[in-house]
Amino acid sequence: MIIVCNKNASTKSVDELVKRLEEVAQTHISKGENSIVIGLVGDTSKLDPEDIKAYPIVEKVQRVSEPFKLANRKFHEADTVIDIGGVKIGGGDFAVMAGPCSVETEEQIVYTAKMVKQSGAKILRGGAFKPRTSPYAFRGLKAEGIRLLEIAKKETGLPIVTELMSLDHLEYFENVDIIQIGARNMQNFEMLSEIGQINKPILLKRGLANTIEEWLMSAEYIMANGNENVILCERGIRTFETALRNTYDLACVPYMKALTHLPIIGDPSHATGKARLVRPLARATKAVGADGLMIEVHPNPAKALCDGAQSVTPEEFELIMQEL
Amino acid sequence: MIIVCNKNASTKSVDELVKRLEEVAQTHISKGENSIVIGLVGDTSKLDPEDIKAYPIVEKVQRVSEPFKLANRKFHEADTVIDIGGVKIGGGDFAVMAGPCSVETEEQIVYTAKMVKQSGAKILRGGAFKPRTSPYAFRGLKAEGIRLLEIAKKETGLPIVTELMSLDHLEYFENVDIIQIGARNMQNFEMLSEIGQINKPILLKRGLANTIEEWLMSAEYIMANGNENVILCERGIRTFETALRNTYDLACVPYMKALTHLPIIGDPSHATGKARLVRPLARATKAVGADGLMIEVHPNPAKALCDGAQSVTPEEFELIMQEL
Amino acid sequence: MIIVCNKNASTKSVDELVKRLEEVAQTHISKGENSIVIGLVGDTSKLDPEDIKAYPIVEKVQRVSEPFKLANRKFHEADTVIDIGGVKIGGGDFAVMAGPCSVETEEQIVYTAKMVKQSGAKILRGGAFKPRTSPYAFRGLKAEGIRLLEIAKKETGLPIVTELMSLDHLEYFENVDIIQIGARNMQNFEMLSEIGQINKPILLKRGLANTIEEWLMSAEYIMANGNENVILCERGIRTFETALRNTYDLACVPYMKALTHLPIIGDPSHATGKARLVRPLARATKAVGADGLMIEVHPNPAKALCDGAQSVTPEEFELIMQEL
Amino acid sequence: MIIVCNKNASTKSVDELVKRLEEVAQTHISKGENSIVIGLVGDTSKLDPEDIKAYPIVEKVQRVSEPFKLANRKFHEADTVIDIGGVKIGGGDFAVMAGPCSVETEEQIVYTAKMVKQSGAKILRGGAFKPRTSPYAFRGLKAEGIRLLEIAKKETGLPIVTELMSLDHLEYFENVDIIQIGARNMQNFEMLSEIGQINKPILLKRGLANTIEEWLMSAEYIMANGNENVILCERGIRTFETALRNTYDLACVPYMKALTHLPIIGDPSHATGKARLVRPLARATKAVGADGLMIEVHPNPAKALCDGAQSVTPEEFELIMQEL
């Protein structure tokens, strides 16, 4: 960590700051013409740059090393490979999760599960507890939705992934294979701490406007609590461009591969909000080096109770899988 | 709601869509040279534009009326005034909430409470459960922090406001006067639904990258569950500019005053992350027409366990209050 | 165009507005419970929604049809194919433009031209006039740079593309095959009008924070002045994420293919600012359906006078071309 | 400047980099556990961090001192005060520029000039050359518009400010008192260089998505060419929020006051695009410490040929000036 202080700072105030810093790491001081620079060497992950900026003599604070450790490839060179009942995510394997935005009926979910399995999907997705901007919108079948997912799992053998919206619902997740943390809960730190104590793979979606570093820090929360089975999922970020629902940040995939050993998948359905863009972006997600995809598939998108605009039909999904 | 369809859409597919729409509201169809436009008249708040976009013939969907009702000034012209033990927020009263980012010791919180009360603050703020990006950072005194806030309340008579990070902690909030929902939980819909069933004022901070409409929809969640005592708090949004922690969106205050009857306050401490900017922005927040301020005050910012960089001293706070 | 007026608007004020609108297009009025909606049918491209919002009774104005015509696929179904001395861009052909950020010496540019040609590049890029944020930075060899590009063109037969920064420099562009308009000049409307009167293909880069619609309106400026040979180039947009120089918006490619018949290429070098990301993103750009790529190649990136961080070596470029 | 290199970098490659850096400034090297850090002391304004990142061993480059010098308050402590025929901007004076978005007729501009002068405006604004997103929209009266502004200047004695869109139009600006550089030309570096050689005050608007540092670098461009009379104008930035035209970044005013000695004014008309928000934001702009305001005033906003939605009437302007 590098701390730049005002060149007019008194010796006393610099000493005070240095004293506090040395409780944590070693310091090196160099005085330039326009500033005094303090370098910190050692483990600075416990220091929050914002706290150091509170010293009135401090002008800038810049990290040299990343604040995450368990998620950092520097300390864990090999790719993490997550095994879900034989399905592998990470380390060169490419896995596709597919299914409807919302579970609606037993028929719908079982039919979709069979279709996507036949096309090559390895994991079944389906929303039971649904985050909705409006309190007046359909919010999912909840516990019943998970029960229906379990039926589809039995019928097809596909492991299931579904979103957790509250720790109070954890009791229903016993047979869920991967717990999804949605974009809006990416910085729900209490939830991250708790699921860090569970022994199940976690699919951590990137927040709407969260940086790559914040995202990895949220993975670190889960890992620091004991659960190292984290799969990252890029699902589009919020920018000034509103023609599409979000801006799909595909460049983050190869960039992050150098920073972390965790697997990263992409979700072109949520990223764009448009079914017709899923196919070209699925190709691009694979081409860029991601470890898998999450794709929304619905037997009749126009009648979907939620997010139909971004769901492809089983026929389109079959074409996507053939191309991949 | 206006739905624009492709000019080449078949009569059958238009009829199908119209049939579904008429379950909810009345339709008017007009065919132009380049498109077919369906207008919907009636209560469309239950329709999600994204669902309608799933019909392949639909090109655009645009809302005409706001999707929020209880928070909407159109249906509730008078300003909502929230009374917290005699302190009024909204309707022309200007109330200042002040105190440390984190509660640290009894001495610190009681001393700060006395100082800010003396300068004119009406409500004491203090963090007990603290959201932190890093799992390795100090996360607040938790239940003990609330106990100390209660002591400060007894000593000074100031009502207290503090953040709720998990519904599991609600038991500690019995004597808390205003429950704060932080920016990162603004779209934690389960939490919003639950606290909507509590009979206590809620301070709802704007999410880091949430639109004004989403923010009002989150207020609507709370209100739709029965609790109409919502105070909105602008605390800066995330943009491409990183010189300051956030971009303080002051224009939203007079803009929202026309949309909603709920009170709106500003938080220049979190918006900028810099103590020296709090004073000019506190003046601007009042000048723009907000109903109050939330300001971080710490007896010794450089030794604060959290967010010291943005805390002013009690002496600076006294100057701010005199100016206001 | 749809205009939503306040339900309490007087008949007189609605009539006044309707009268003005009817000078341009036909109107349809429908009165709902909460608003009066005016629909406009006909060519509304001359109307600026902002002007209509000036009427105090107007609450919202929403376009139904796109404001661009010449660039619009609705009125020109077939892909535009641009022919540059036999090299085709658009309509299924995939063309790669490659070369150094800045032209530095004859040796450098001729050597690079030969190398990229050998690997399969069809067009040579090289900066002569360079936009730089700092007045103290190297700003290109200017006219001399173009002279050196012409030498490389003679030696290799590759057509050349280089950026125009001022209309005053046009005299040097006689032998340039494609004129590039940089991101910072995407809304330099005087420049767009002027180059619209030139008979040369234009490479129009997307502005740092310009919407897809604004970008197409800038293409429309060039086309409306007579020059329909416009190639669009996505080069990353500015967002809250600063880990990479820009956020590469690959989803815009298939999205725009439905809106416009103009060819679209991608520039992963500028989008990310990191040489090691060029290869995976070049693959993704092709996979998503773009018509070509622009890639920075420098024989010795670390000694480049400009933007070396994002340049690949000729050896890396060879690998990229093999993969494509 | 701080350069962080990979801990595994070879001595040879570090030496090579250090050799290049020492051509510009002195280096200090410190080797940590996870990285090698090179500190640069001296004038690093000629170094572009992006160029240094091209060395494969470099992981991060961070500036310690600002890259601007002439605009920097560190080297010029006193406020710059710009005198326009007796009207002062900067140094504690508060000056208001007002007038229509576009000059339309002699009657309109002379009438508006008289009205705004009477209310206390010190400078007359009016658009002659107008930047418009659409090639089909009204683009101003051009040279004739400036002639009409000159008439209004003669009649009222108010100095005039108007936008320059192309260096080719400079001949018409002889009697213009302040040349405005619009947001879309903030990084038109050729234009900045040229007007730096003119002896007239420049009003430099912030670009739609430009950082504070880039904005000051554009001021530096003008100053480095000899013209130190630069007035900065915040006019809103582009963010994810589209309810208002832009997000008005008022916090930048006090923040920048510490970085630069140049005067800064605010333009709430363009920042919000809504006339009814101009009044509260004008108050806030003064309260936050700006040196002045630019406000659009039109005798009949609904009939304005451009940007009527954001123009206030002379009567509203009178109220605004009384409040200030």
mmCIF file of N, CA and C in Angstrom, chain A residues 239-240 242, chain B residues 211, chain D residues 239-245:
data_model
loop_
_atom_site.group_PDB
_atom_site.id
_atom_site.type_symbol
_atom_site.label_atom_id
_atom_site.label_comp_id
_atom_site.label_asym_id
_atom_site.label_seq_id
_atom_site.Cartn_x
_atom_site.Cartn_y
_atom_site.Cartn_z
ATOM 1 N N THR A 239 -24.977 0.443 -17.032
ATOM 2 C CA THR A 239 -24.216 1.561 -17.576
ATOM 3 C C THR A 239 -25.194 2.603 -18.112
ATOM 4 N N PHE A 240 -24.669 3.622 -18.764
ATOM 5 C CA PHE A 240 -25.518 4.662 -19.341
ATOM 6 C C PHE A 240 -26.349 4.131 -20.511
ATOM 7 N N THR A 242 -29.080 2.134 -22.273
ATOM 8 C CA THR A 242 -30.294 1.455 -21.836
ATOM 9 C C THR A 242 -31.011 0.734 -22.974
ATOM 10 N N THR B 211 -32.033 3.404 -10.024
ATOM 11 C CA THR B 211 -32.746 4.550 -10.560
ATOM 12 C C THR B 211 -33.742 5.077 -9.529
ATOM 13 N N THR D 239 -24.866 9.275 -16.641
ATOM 14 C CA THR D 239 -24.813 8.132 -15.732
ATOM 15 C C THR D 239 -25.930 7.165 -16.104
ATOM 16 N N PHE D 240 -26.104 6.133 -15.302
ATOM 17 C CA PHE D 240 -27.159 5.144 -15.563
ATOM 18 C C PHE D 240 -28.548 5.756 -15.375
ATOM 19 N N GLU D 241 -28.650 6.862 -14.656
ATOM 20 C CA GLU D 241 -29.960 7.457 -14.362
ATOM 21 C C GLU D 241 -30.417 8.298 -15.538
ATOM 22 N N THR D 242 -31.572 7.953 -16.102
ATOM 23 C CA THR D 242 -32.030 8.694 -17.277
ATOM 24 C C THR D 242 -33.313 9.488 -17.013
ATOM 25 N N ALA D 243 -33.746 9.537 -15.758
ATOM 26 C CA ALA D 243 -34.961 10.303 -15.459
ATOM 27 C C ALA D 243 -34.728 11.781 -15.802
ATOM 28 N N LEU D 244 -33.530 12.262 -15.516
ATOM 29 C CA LEU D 244 -33.134 13.608 -15.918
ATOM 30 C C LEU D 244 -32.090 13.482 -17.027
ATOM 31 N N ARG D 245 -31.903 14.565 -17.782
ATOM 32 C CA ARG D 245 -31.006 14.467 -18.936
ATOM 33 C C ARG D 245 -29.579 14.062 -18.536
#
